[in-house]
Amino acid sequence: MKKLLLSLALSLGALSAAPVMAAAPAFSASQMAQIKIIDLSFKEIMRQFYSGRMGYASVNDEYVESMPNIGLDSIDSDGERTVALMRPVIPYKNVAGEPRYLVIIEKVQVKDGSLVSCHACTATADLYSFKKLNNGQFQLISKTPKNVDYSSNWGRVGLNQESIQEGLQPLGKSLIGSVFLNNYMSFGTISSWWDVLHLPENDFINLYTLGDAGAENSGHYEEGSPLHYDYNVTFKALPENATYYPIKLTYKGEKPTEDYDRINSVNYSKIVKFDPVKKEYK
């Protein structure tokens, strides 16, 4: 009996000593609305969201210097420093036709004044959406939560300014967003995929992968080769009375099978839907 009680006590002690995972902060529209700035300049954005983290960073890099930039935090053990860059503001309208403004702060790594750039070098970003008030100030509507995953390579984040603006459209009955293209080149093959940016006003801004957008290997095989393939995937949002619209993906061209054992001519479509619980399109 004593052994049983001792075993139970040890088990309870182990459970109580286990670390407790902190819950992700809940979205609060009222808390967002409390943040107001006089304009959407680099100075005002950085002072509002990065106060206490900024410092001088020596930069001699064409990409970094093409945008307003400033150092964040301290130099790490590898001699790298995070530098924040502000992209041009993207104007858009919500589903009610009201003007909104998307701010993208890209965060790259710089070492010895140059962008840390390699095939696997990554970057990240913080996104903010605003509306303009009658007094001329800008009120925060939403932002990305911490630790959003972005595709990136060569030290830059995969958020193409023009593609995001061109892809803006309704993606739900109360949701505006953008479907835009990303790609990756390796050993003569270009692989593309569609990303989806949700810009809600009752939740955090977030980024999701929609699906395959096509691929071609002409950098490795000539068009006349039996091993050459080239296919593309187009998308179309299907409006209906739903929180998130289904999206149709249409595949056309010559597409390899998943095991690359065969290359077949394809012309078919499939419907993908957003799962709000798993936070993914499938």
PDB file of C-alpha atoms in Angstrom:
ATOM      1  CA  MET A   1       0.000   0.000   0.000  1.00  0.00           C
ATOM      2  CA  LYS A   2       2.873   2.373   0.872  1.00  0.00           C
ATOM      3  CA  LYS A   3       4.557   1.582  -2.461  1.00  0.00           C
ATOM      4  CA  LEU A   4       1.307   2.349  -4.293  1.00  0.00           C
ATOM      5  CA  LEU A   5       0.886   5.682  -2.460  1.00  0.00           C
ATOM      6  CA  LEU A   6       4.540   6.582  -3.117  1.00  0.00           C
ATOM      7  CA  SER A   7       4.171   5.758  -6.811  1.00  0.00           C
ATOM      8  CA  LEU A   8       1.016   7.879  -7.019  1.00  0.00           C
ATOM      9  CA  ALA A   9       2.711  10.797  -5.252  1.00  0.00           C
ATOM     10  CA  LEU A  10       5.683  10.649  -7.626  1.00  0.00           C
ATOM     11  CA  SER A  11       3.334  10.563 -10.633  1.00  0.00           C
ATOM     12  CA  LEU A  12       1.391  13.589  -9.386  1.00  0.00           C
ATOM     13  CA  GLY A  13       4.643  15.398  -8.670  1.00  0.00           C
ATOM     14  CA  ALA A  14       5.852  14.743 -12.214  1.00  0.00           C
ATOM     15  CA  LEU A  15       2.582  16.046 -13.616  1.00  0.00           C
ATOM     16  CA  SER A  16       2.689  19.216 -11.536  1.00  0.00           C
ATOM     17  CA  ALA A  17       6.317  19.813 -12.550  1.00  0.00           C
ATOM     18  CA  ALA A  18       5.524  19.526 -16.271  1.00  0.00           C
ATOM     19  CA  PRO A  19       5.827  22.851 -18.089  1.00  0.00           C
ATOM     20  CA  VAL A  20       2.566  24.556 -18.994  1.00  0.00           C
ATOM     21  CA  MET A  21       2.330  25.807 -22.588  1.00  0.00           C
ATOM     22  CA  ALA A  22       1.170  29.405 -22.741  1.00  0.00           C
ATOM     23  CA  ALA A  23      -1.980  29.863 -24.785  1.00  0.00           C
ATOM     24  CA  ALA A  24      -1.729  32.029 -27.879  1.00  0.00           C
ATOM     25  CA  PRO A  25      -3.115  35.511 -27.227  1.00  0.00           C
ATOM     26  CA  ALA A  26      -6.706  35.931 -28.379  1.00  0.00           C
ATOM     27  CA  PHE A  27      -7.534  38.538 -31.002  1.00  0.00           C
ATOM     28  CA  SER A  28      -9.142  41.675 -29.599  1.00  0.00           C
ATOM     29  CA  ALA A  29     -10.573  44.242 -32.016  1.00  0.00           C
ATOM     30  CA  SER A  30     -10.966  46.748 -29.181  1.00  0.00           C
ATOM     31  CA  GLN A  31      -7.284  46.449 -28.219  1.00  0.00           C
ATOM     32  CA  MET A  32      -6.262  46.876 -31.842  1.00  0.00           C
ATOM     33  CA  ALA A  33      -8.432  49.978 -32.148  1.00  0.00           C
ATOM     34  CA  GLN A  34      -6.569  51.637 -29.278  1.00  0.00           C
ATOM     35  CA  ILE A  35      -3.465  51.912 -31.445  1.00  0.00           C
ATOM     36  CA  LYS A  36      -3.547  55.092 -33.518  1.00  0.00           C
ATOM     37  CA  ILE A  37      -0.687  56.835 -35.320  1.00  0.00           C
ATOM     38  CA  ILE A  38      -0.500  60.172 -37.123  1.00  0.00           C
ATOM     39  CA  ASP A  39       0.611  58.693 -40.453  1.00  0.00           C
ATOM     40  CA  LEU A  40       1.967  55.527 -42.086  1.00  0.00           C
ATOM     41  CA  SER A  41       5.542  56.735 -42.361  1.00  0.00           C
ATOM     42  CA  PHE A  42       8.486  54.487 -41.548  1.00  0.00           C
ATOM     43  CA  LYS A  43       9.277  56.630 -38.506  1.00  0.00           C
ATOM     44  CA  GLU A  44       5.786  56.348 -37.003  1.00  0.00           C
ATOM     45  CA  ILE A  45       5.409  52.618 -37.709  1.00  0.00           C
ATOM     46  CA  MET A  46       8.782  51.772 -36.164  1.00  0.00           C
ATOM     47  CA  ARG A  47       8.257  53.984 -33.114  1.00  0.00           C
ATOM     48  CA  GLN A  48       4.849  52.425 -32.461  1.00  0.00           C
ATOM     49  CA  PHE A  49       5.753  48.743 -32.814  1.00  0.00           C
ATOM     50  CA  TYR A  50       9.529  48.464 -32.304  1.00  0.00           C
ATOM     51  CA  SER A  51      10.338  51.029 -29.630  1.00  0.00           C
ATOM     52  CA  GLY A  52      13.326  50.026 -27.490  1.00  0.00           C
ATOM     53  CA  ARG A  53      14.638  47.580 -30.109  1.00  0.00           C
ATOM     54  CA  MET A  54      16.057  49.969 -32.706  1.00  0.00           C
ATOM     55  CA  GLY A  55      19.658  50.947 -33.299  1.00  0.00           C
ATOM     56  CA  TYR A  56      22.137  51.959 -35.977  1.00  0.00           C
ATOM     57  CA  ALA A  57      23.126  49.255 -38.477  1.00  0.00           C
ATOM     58  CA  SER A  58      25.870  49.671 -41.057  1.00  0.00           C
ATOM     59  CA  VAL A  59      24.406  48.606 -44.400  1.00  0.00           C
ATOM     60  CA  ASN A  60      25.962  48.603 -47.854  1.00  0.00           C
ATOM     61  CA  ASP A  61      23.494  46.463 -49.775  1.00  0.00           C
ATOM     62  CA  GLU A  62      21.429  47.492 -52.798  1.00  0.00           C
ATOM     63  CA  TYR A  63      18.295  45.572 -51.773  1.00  0.00           C
ATOM     64  CA  VAL A  64      18.322  46.744 -48.152  1.00  0.00           C
ATOM     65  CA  GLU A  65      19.094  50.346 -49.097  1.00  0.00           C
ATOM     66  CA  SER A  66      16.252  50.407 -51.643  1.00  0.00           C
ATOM     67  CA  MET A  67      13.783  50.743 -48.736  1.00  0.00           C
ATOM     68  CA  PRO A  68      13.681  52.653 -45.437  1.00  0.00           C
ATOM     69  CA  ASN A  69      15.583  50.497 -42.934  1.00  0.00           C
ATOM     70  CA  ILE A  70      16.943  50.343 -39.390  1.00  0.00           C
ATOM     71  CA  GLY A  71      18.702  47.795 -37.186  1.00  0.00           C
ATOM     72  CA  LEU A  72      16.765  45.750 -34.632  1.00  0.00           C
ATOM     73  CA  ASP A  73      18.047  44.167 -31.438  1.00  0.00           C
ATOM     74  CA  SER A  74      21.736  43.302 -31.033  1.00  0.00           C
ATOM     75  CA  ILE A  75      24.322  41.494 -33.144  1.00  0.00           C
ATOM     76  CA  ASP A  76      24.133  37.735 -32.560  1.00  0.00           C
ATOM     77  CA  SER A  77      26.926  35.216 -32.006  1.00  0.00           C
ATOM     78  CA  ASP A  78      27.323  34.752 -35.776  1.00  0.00           C
ATOM     79  CA  GLY A  79      27.913  38.460 -36.262  1.00  0.00           C
ATOM     80  CA  GLU A  80      24.479  38.954 -37.858  1.00  0.00           C
ATOM     81  CA  ARG A  81      22.058  41.799 -37.181  1.00  0.00           C
ATOM     82  CA  THR A  82      18.357  41.903 -37.961  1.00  0.00           C
ATOM     83  CA  VAL A  83      17.440  44.879 -40.128  1.00  0.00           C
ATOM     84  CA  ALA A  84      13.828  45.989 -40.609  1.00  0.00           C
ATOM     85  CA  LEU A  85      12.763  47.220 -44.060  1.00  0.00           C
ATOM     86  CA  MET A  86       9.466  48.929 -44.815  1.00  0.00           C
ATOM     87  CA  ARG A  87       7.836  48.031 -48.129  1.00  0.00           C
ATOM     88  CA  PRO A  88       5.635  50.587 -49.920  1.00  0.00           C
ATOM     89  CA  VAL A  89       2.164  50.714 -48.336  1.00  0.00           C
ATOM     90  CA  ILE A  90      -0.460  48.646 -50.216  1.00  0.00           C
ATOM     91  CA  PRO A  91      -3.889  50.336 -50.386  1.00  0.00           C
ATOM     92  CA  TYR A  92      -6.938  48.076 -50.706  1.00  0.00           C
ATOM     93  CA  LYS A  93     -10.649  47.971 -49.872  1.00  0.00           C
ATOM     94  CA  ASN A  94     -12.448  45.607 -47.508  1.00  0.00           C
ATOM     95  CA  VAL A  95     -15.579  43.730 -48.600  1.00  0.00           C
ATOM     96  CA  ALA A  96     -17.700  46.765 -47.655  1.00  0.00           C
ATOM     97  CA  GLY A  97     -15.665  48.937 -50.036  1.00  0.00           C
ATOM     98  CA  GLU A  98     -13.946  50.873 -47.232  1.00  0.00           C
ATOM     99  CA  PRO A  99     -10.299  51.954 -47.766  1.00  0.00           C
ATOM    100  CA  ARG A 100      -7.657  49.971 -45.911  1.00  0.00           C
ATOM    101  CA  TYR A 101      -3.853  50.050 -45.884  1.00  0.00           C
ATOM    102  CA  LEU A 102      -1.446  47.120 -45.599  1.00  0.00           C
ATOM    103  CA  VAL A 103       2.016  47.738 -44.122  1.00  0.00           C
ATOM    104  CA  ILE A 104       4.760  45.104 -44.531  1.00  0.00           C
ATOM    105  CA  ILE A 105       7.876  45.276 -42.375  1.00  0.00           C
ATOM    106  CA  GLU A 106      10.373  42.765 -43.744  1.00  0.00           C
ATOM    107  CA  LYS A 107      13.086  41.575 -41.355  1.00  0.00           C
ATOM    108  CA  VAL A 108      16.331  40.401 -42.970  1.00  0.00           C
ATOM    109  CA  GLN A 109      19.750  39.428 -41.651  1.00  0.00           C
ATOM    110  CA  VAL A 110      22.778  41.608 -42.387  1.00  0.00           C
ATOM    111  CA  LYS A 111      26.433  40.784 -41.744  1.00  0.00           C
ATOM    112  CA  ASP A 112      29.386  43.104 -42.383  1.00  0.00           C
ATOM    113  CA  GLY A 113      26.987  45.516 -44.083  1.00  0.00           C
ATOM    114  CA  SER A 114      25.632  43.010 -46.615  1.00  0.00           C
ATOM    115  CA  LEU A 115      22.463  40.943 -46.838  1.00  0.00           C
ATOM    116  CA  VAL A 116      22.989  37.381 -45.610  1.00  0.00           C
ATOM    117  CA  SER A 117      22.013  35.678 -48.857  1.00  0.00           C
ATOM    118  CA  CYS A 118      22.133  31.997 -49.735  1.00  0.00           C
ATOM    119  CA  HIS A 119      19.767  29.408 -51.226  1.00  0.00           C
ATOM    120  CA  ALA A 120      18.501  28.416 -47.781  1.00  0.00           C
ATOM    121  CA  CYS A 121      18.797  31.817 -46.058  1.00  0.00           C
ATOM    122  CA  THR A 122      15.451  32.922 -44.673  1.00  0.00           C
ATOM    123  CA  ALA A 123      13.730  36.151 -43.694  1.00  0.00           C
ATOM    124  CA  THR A 124      10.465  37.024 -42.002  1.00  0.00           C
ATOM    125  CA  ALA A 125       7.981  39.900 -41.791  1.00  0.00           C
ATOM    126  CA  ASP A 126       5.361  41.648 -39.681  1.00  0.00           C
ATOM    127  CA  LEU A 127       2.138  42.762 -41.377  1.00  0.00           C
ATOM    128  CA  TYR A 128      -0.279  45.446 -40.185  1.00  0.00           C
ATOM    129  CA  SER A 129      -3.604  46.668 -41.594  1.00  0.00           C
ATOM    130  CA  PHE A 130      -4.987  50.154 -40.891  1.00  0.00           C
ATOM    131  CA  LYS A 131      -7.974  52.345 -41.610  1.00  0.00           C
ATOM    132  CA  LYS A 132      -7.908  56.129 -41.870  1.00  0.00           C
ATOM    133  CA  LEU A 133      -9.968  58.072 -39.355  1.00  0.00           C
ATOM    134  CA  ASN A 134     -11.853  61.316 -39.993  1.00  0.00           C
ATOM    135  CA  ASN A 135      -9.185  63.265 -38.079  1.00  0.00           C
ATOM    136  CA  GLY A 136      -6.503  62.007 -40.492  1.00  0.00           C
ATOM    137  CA  GLN A 137      -4.938  59.516 -38.092  1.00  0.00           C
ATOM    138  CA  PHE A 138      -4.598  55.802 -38.841  1.00  0.00           C
ATOM    139  CA  GLN A 139      -6.106  53.153 -36.586  1.00  0.00           C
ATOM    140  CA  LEU A 140      -4.793  49.606 -36.402  1.00  0.00           C
ATOM    141  CA  ILE A 141      -7.285  46.995 -37.647  1.00  0.00           C
ATOM    142  CA  SER A 142      -5.233  43.811 -37.429  1.00  0.00           C
ATOM    143  CA  LYS A 143      -1.704  42.417 -37.557  1.00  0.00           C
ATOM    144  CA  THR A 144       0.124  39.113 -37.891  1.00  0.00           C
ATOM    145  CA  PRO A 145       0.631  37.060 -34.718  1.00  0.00           C
ATOM    146  CA  LYS A 146       4.116  35.984 -33.707  1.00  0.00           C
ATOM    147  CA  ASN A 147       5.958  33.192 -35.532  1.00  0.00           C
ATOM    148  CA  VAL A 148       4.119  33.261 -38.874  1.00  0.00           C
ATOM    149  CA  ASP A 149       5.877  30.982 -41.378  1.00  0.00           C
ATOM    150  CA  TYR A 150       6.865  32.585 -44.688  1.00  0.00           C
ATOM    151  CA  SER A 151       8.508  31.049 -47.713  1.00  0.00           C
ATOM    152  CA  SER A 152      11.821  32.740 -48.339  1.00  0.00           C
ATOM    153  CA  ASN A 153      15.198  32.207 -49.969  1.00  0.00           C
ATOM    154  CA  TRP A 154      18.307  34.215 -50.770  1.00  0.00           C
ATOM    155  CA  GLY A 155      17.661  36.080 -47.528  1.00  0.00           C
ATOM    156  CA  ARG A 156      14.385  37.679 -48.678  1.00  0.00           C
ATOM    157  CA  VAL A 157      10.827  36.908 -47.655  1.00  0.00           C
ATOM    158  CA  GLY A 158       8.432  35.571 -50.310  1.00  0.00           C
ATOM    159  CA  LEU A 159       5.950  38.460 -50.251  1.00  0.00           C
ATOM    160  CA  ASN A 160       5.987  39.947 -53.734  1.00  0.00           C
ATOM    161  CA  GLN A 161       4.514  43.444 -53.582  1.00  0.00           C
ATOM    162  CA  GLU A 162       2.953  43.505 -57.060  1.00  0.00           C
ATOM    163  CA  SER A 163       1.602  39.942 -56.842  1.00  0.00           C
ATOM    164  CA  ILE A 164      -0.096  40.639 -53.506  1.00  0.00           C
ATOM    165  CA  GLN A 165      -1.733  43.790 -54.865  1.00  0.00           C
ATOM    166  CA  GLU A 166      -2.854  42.077 -58.072  1.00  0.00           C
ATOM    167  CA  GLY A 167      -4.244  39.093 -56.150  1.00  0.00           C
ATOM    168  CA  LEU A 168      -6.477  41.108 -53.785  1.00  0.00           C
ATOM    169  CA  GLN A 169     -10.080  39.831 -53.874  1.00  0.00           C
ATOM    170  CA  PRO A 170     -12.944  38.606 -51.647  1.00  0.00           C
ATOM    171  CA  LEU A 171     -12.082  35.208 -50.143  1.00  0.00           C
ATOM    172  CA  GLY A 172     -15.138  34.927 -47.873  1.00  0.00           C
ATOM    173  CA  LYS A 173     -18.429  36.703 -47.256  1.00  0.00           C
ATOM    174  CA  SER A 174     -16.675  39.139 -44.868  1.00  0.00           C
ATOM    175  CA  LEU A 175     -13.059  38.461 -45.836  1.00  0.00           C
ATOM    176  CA  ILE A 176     -10.724  40.213 -48.241  1.00  0.00           C
ATOM    177  CA  GLY A 177      -7.359  38.669 -49.008  1.00  0.00           C
ATOM    178  CA  SER A 178      -4.828  37.980 -51.712  1.00  0.00           C
ATOM    179  CA  VAL A 179      -3.858  34.875 -53.665  1.00  0.00           C
ATOM    180  CA  PHE A 180      -0.345  35.289 -55.022  1.00  0.00           C
ATOM    181  CA  LEU A 181       2.420  33.258 -56.616  1.00  0.00           C
ATOM    182  CA  ASN A 182       5.645  32.007 -55.077  1.00  0.00           C
ATOM    183  CA  ASN A 183       8.322  29.856 -56.682  1.00  0.00           C
ATOM    184  CA  TYR A 184      11.582  28.075 -56.047  1.00  0.00           C
ATOM    185  CA  MET A 185      14.316  27.115 -58.521  1.00  0.00           C
ATOM    186  CA  SER A 186      16.623  24.152 -57.985  1.00  0.00           C
ATOM    187  CA  PHE A 187      18.772  22.182 -60.450  1.00  0.00           C
ATOM    188  CA  GLY A 188      17.043  23.588 -63.524  1.00  0.00           C
ATOM    189  CA  THR A 189      13.505  23.040 -62.207  1.00  0.00           C
ATOM    190  CA  ILE A 190      11.135  25.842 -61.242  1.00  0.00           C
ATOM    191  CA  SER A 191       8.427  24.799 -58.779  1.00  0.00           C
ATOM    192  CA  SER A 192       5.589  27.241 -58.068  1.00  0.00           C
ATOM    193  CA  TRP A 193       2.806  27.391 -55.506  1.00  0.00           C
ATOM    194  CA  TRP A 194      -0.083  29.652 -54.534  1.00  0.00           C
ATOM    195  CA  ASP A 195      -0.028  31.398 -51.159  1.00  0.00           C
ATOM    196  CA  VAL A 196      -3.118  32.984 -49.594  1.00  0.00           C
ATOM    197  CA  LEU A 197      -3.004  36.072 -47.404  1.00  0.00           C
ATOM    198  CA  HIS A 198      -6.084  36.565 -45.206  1.00  0.00           C
ATOM    199  CA  LEU A 199      -6.789  40.166 -44.155  1.00  0.00           C
ATOM    200  CA  PRO A 200      -9.669  39.786 -41.662  1.00  0.00           C
ATOM    201  CA  GLU A 201     -10.926  42.536 -39.373  1.00  0.00           C
ATOM    202  CA  ASN A 202     -12.055  40.165 -36.612  1.00  0.00           C
ATOM    203  CA  ASP A 203      -8.932  37.994 -36.434  1.00  0.00           C
ATOM    204  CA  PHE A 204      -5.175  38.111 -36.959  1.00  0.00           C
ATOM    205  CA  ILE A 205      -3.671  38.531 -40.423  1.00  0.00           C
ATOM    206  CA  ASN A 206      -2.211  35.216 -41.542  1.00  0.00           C
ATOM    207  CA  LEU A 207      -0.630  33.439 -44.483  1.00  0.00           C
ATOM    208  CA  TYR A 208      -1.554  29.983 -45.793  1.00  0.00           C
ATOM    209  CA  THR A 209      -0.460  27.712 -48.617  1.00  0.00           C
ATOM    210  CA  LEU A 210      -3.249  27.146 -51.138  1.00  0.00           C
ATOM    211  CA  GLY A 211      -1.559  24.520 -53.280  1.00  0.00           C
ATOM    212  CA  ASP A 212       0.598  23.677 -56.276  1.00  0.00           C
ATOM    213  CA  ALA A 213       0.816  26.366 -58.980  1.00  0.00           C
ATOM    214  CA  GLY A 214       2.839  24.375 -61.519  1.00  0.00           C
ATOM    215  CA  ALA A 215       6.372  23.369 -62.395  1.00  0.00           C
ATOM    216  CA  GLU A 216       8.695  23.049 -65.367  1.00  0.00           C
ATOM    217  CA  ASN A 217      12.161  21.572 -65.808  1.00  0.00           C
ATOM    218  CA  SER A 218      13.331  23.204 -69.059  1.00  0.00           C
ATOM    219  CA  GLY A 219      16.529  24.249 -67.307  1.00  0.00           C
ATOM    220  CA  HIS A 220      17.436  20.573 -67.076  1.00  0.00           C
ATOM    221  CA  TYR A 221      15.771  18.933 -70.072  1.00  0.00           C
ATOM    222  CA  GLU A 222      15.025  20.321 -73.554  1.00  0.00           C
ATOM    223  CA  GLU A 223      11.383  20.485 -74.629  1.00  0.00           C
ATOM    224  CA  GLY A 224      11.831  17.531 -76.997  1.00  0.00           C
ATOM    225  CA  SER A 225      13.105  15.258 -74.232  1.00  0.00           C
ATOM    226  CA  PRO A 226      10.728  12.550 -72.934  1.00  0.00           C
ATOM    227  CA  LEU A 227      11.764  13.666 -69.431  1.00  0.00           C
ATOM    228  CA  HIS A 228      10.699  17.292 -69.956  1.00  0.00           C
ATOM    229  CA  TYR A 229       7.526  18.494 -68.254  1.00  0.00           C
ATOM    230  CA  ASP A 230       5.690  21.795 -67.967  1.00  0.00           C
ATOM    231  CA  TYR A 231       2.310  22.358 -66.348  1.00  0.00           C
ATOM    232  CA  ASN A 232       0.503  25.228 -64.674  1.00  0.00           C
ATOM    233  CA  VAL A 233      -2.279  25.550 -62.136  1.00  0.00           C
ATOM    234  CA  THR A 234      -4.794  28.398 -62.182  1.00  0.00           C
ATOM    235  CA  PHE A 235      -7.187  29.271 -59.358  1.00  0.00           C
ATOM    236  CA  LYS A 236     -10.690  30.685 -59.039  1.00  0.00           C
ATOM    237  CA  ALA A 237     -12.476  31.645 -55.805  1.00  0.00           C
ATOM    238  CA  LEU A 238     -16.072  30.378 -55.796  1.00  0.00           C
ATOM    239  CA  PRO A 239     -18.259  32.965 -54.012  1.00  0.00           C
ATOM    240  CA  GLU A 240     -21.024  31.542 -51.836  1.00  0.00           C
ATOM    241  CA  ASN A 241     -22.646  32.385 -48.519  1.00  0.00           C
ATOM    242  CA  ALA A 242     -19.736  31.061 -46.468  1.00  0.00           C
ATOM    243  CA  THR A 243     -17.128  32.434 -44.079  1.00  0.00           C
ATOM    244  CA  TYR A 244     -14.413  31.161 -46.439  1.00  0.00           C
ATOM    245  CA  TYR A 245     -14.947  30.655 -50.168  1.00  0.00           C
ATOM    246  CA  PRO A 246     -13.943  27.334 -51.742  1.00  0.00           C
ATOM    247  CA  ILE A 247     -11.220  27.737 -54.377  1.00  0.00           C
ATOM    248  CA  LYS A 248     -10.993  25.738 -57.605  1.00  0.00           C
ATOM    249  CA  LEU A 249      -7.533  24.732 -58.826  1.00  0.00           C
ATOM    250  CA  THR A 250      -7.226  23.743 -62.503  1.00  0.00           C
ATOM    251  CA  TYR A 251      -4.216  21.723 -63.705  1.00  0.00           C
ATOM    252  CA  LYS A 252      -3.130  21.802 -67.366  1.00  0.00           C
ATOM    253  CA  GLY A 253      -0.036  20.617 -69.212  1.00  0.00           C
ATOM    254  CA  GLU A 254       2.395  17.741 -68.783  1.00  0.00           C
ATOM    255  CA  LYS A 255       2.674  16.773 -65.118  1.00  0.00           C
ATOM    256  CA  PRO A 256       4.829  14.085 -63.478  1.00  0.00           C
ATOM    257  CA  THR A 257       3.265  11.625 -61.054  1.00  0.00           C
ATOM    258  CA  GLU A 258       4.152  11.964 -57.368  1.00  0.00           C
ATOM    259  CA  ASP A 259       6.881   9.318 -57.666  1.00  0.00           C
ATOM    260  CA  TYR A 260       8.106  10.877 -60.971  1.00  0.00           C
ATOM    261  CA  ASP A 261       7.739   7.447 -62.589  1.00  0.00           C
ATOM    262  CA  ARG A 262       5.543   8.799 -65.398  1.00  0.00           C
ATOM    263  CA  ILE A 263       4.750  12.142 -67.062  1.00  0.00           C
ATOM    264  CA  ASN A 264       1.118  12.508 -68.140  1.00  0.00           C
ATOM    265  CA  SER A 265      -0.907  15.111 -70.004  1.00  0.00           C
ATOM    266  CA  VAL A 266      -3.386  16.577 -67.517  1.00  0.00           C
ATOM    267  CA  ASN A 267      -6.470  18.783 -67.682  1.00  0.00           C
ATOM    268  CA  TYR A 268      -8.527  18.558 -64.510  1.00  0.00           C
ATOM    269  CA  SER A 269      -9.787  20.625 -61.583  1.00  0.00           C
ATOM    270  CA  LYS A 270     -10.208  20.117 -57.861  1.00  0.00           C
ATOM    271  CA  ILE A 271     -11.840  22.138 -55.076  1.00  0.00           C
ATOM    272  CA  VAL A 272      -9.975  23.065 -51.910  1.00  0.00           C
ATOM    273  CA  LYS A 273     -11.580  24.521 -48.778  1.00  0.00           C
ATOM    274  CA  PHE A 274     -10.215  26.342 -45.756  1.00  0.00           C
ATOM    275  CA  ASP A 275     -10.343  24.435 -42.487  1.00  0.00           C
ATOM    276  CA  PRO A 276     -10.696  27.085 -39.721  1.00  0.00           C
ATOM    277  CA  VAL A 277      -9.747  24.570 -37.014  1.00  0.00           C
ATOM    278  CA  LYS A 278      -6.548  23.253 -38.597  1.00  0.00           C
ATOM    279  CA  LYS A 279      -5.909  26.624 -40.252  1.00  0.00           C
ATOM    280  CA  GLU A 280      -5.131  25.185 -43.675  1.00  0.00           C
ATOM    281  CA  TYR A 281      -6.507  24.756 -47.187  1.00  0.00           C
ATOM    282  CA  LYS A 282      -7.143  21.135 -48.106  1.00  0.00           C
TER     283      LYS A 282
END
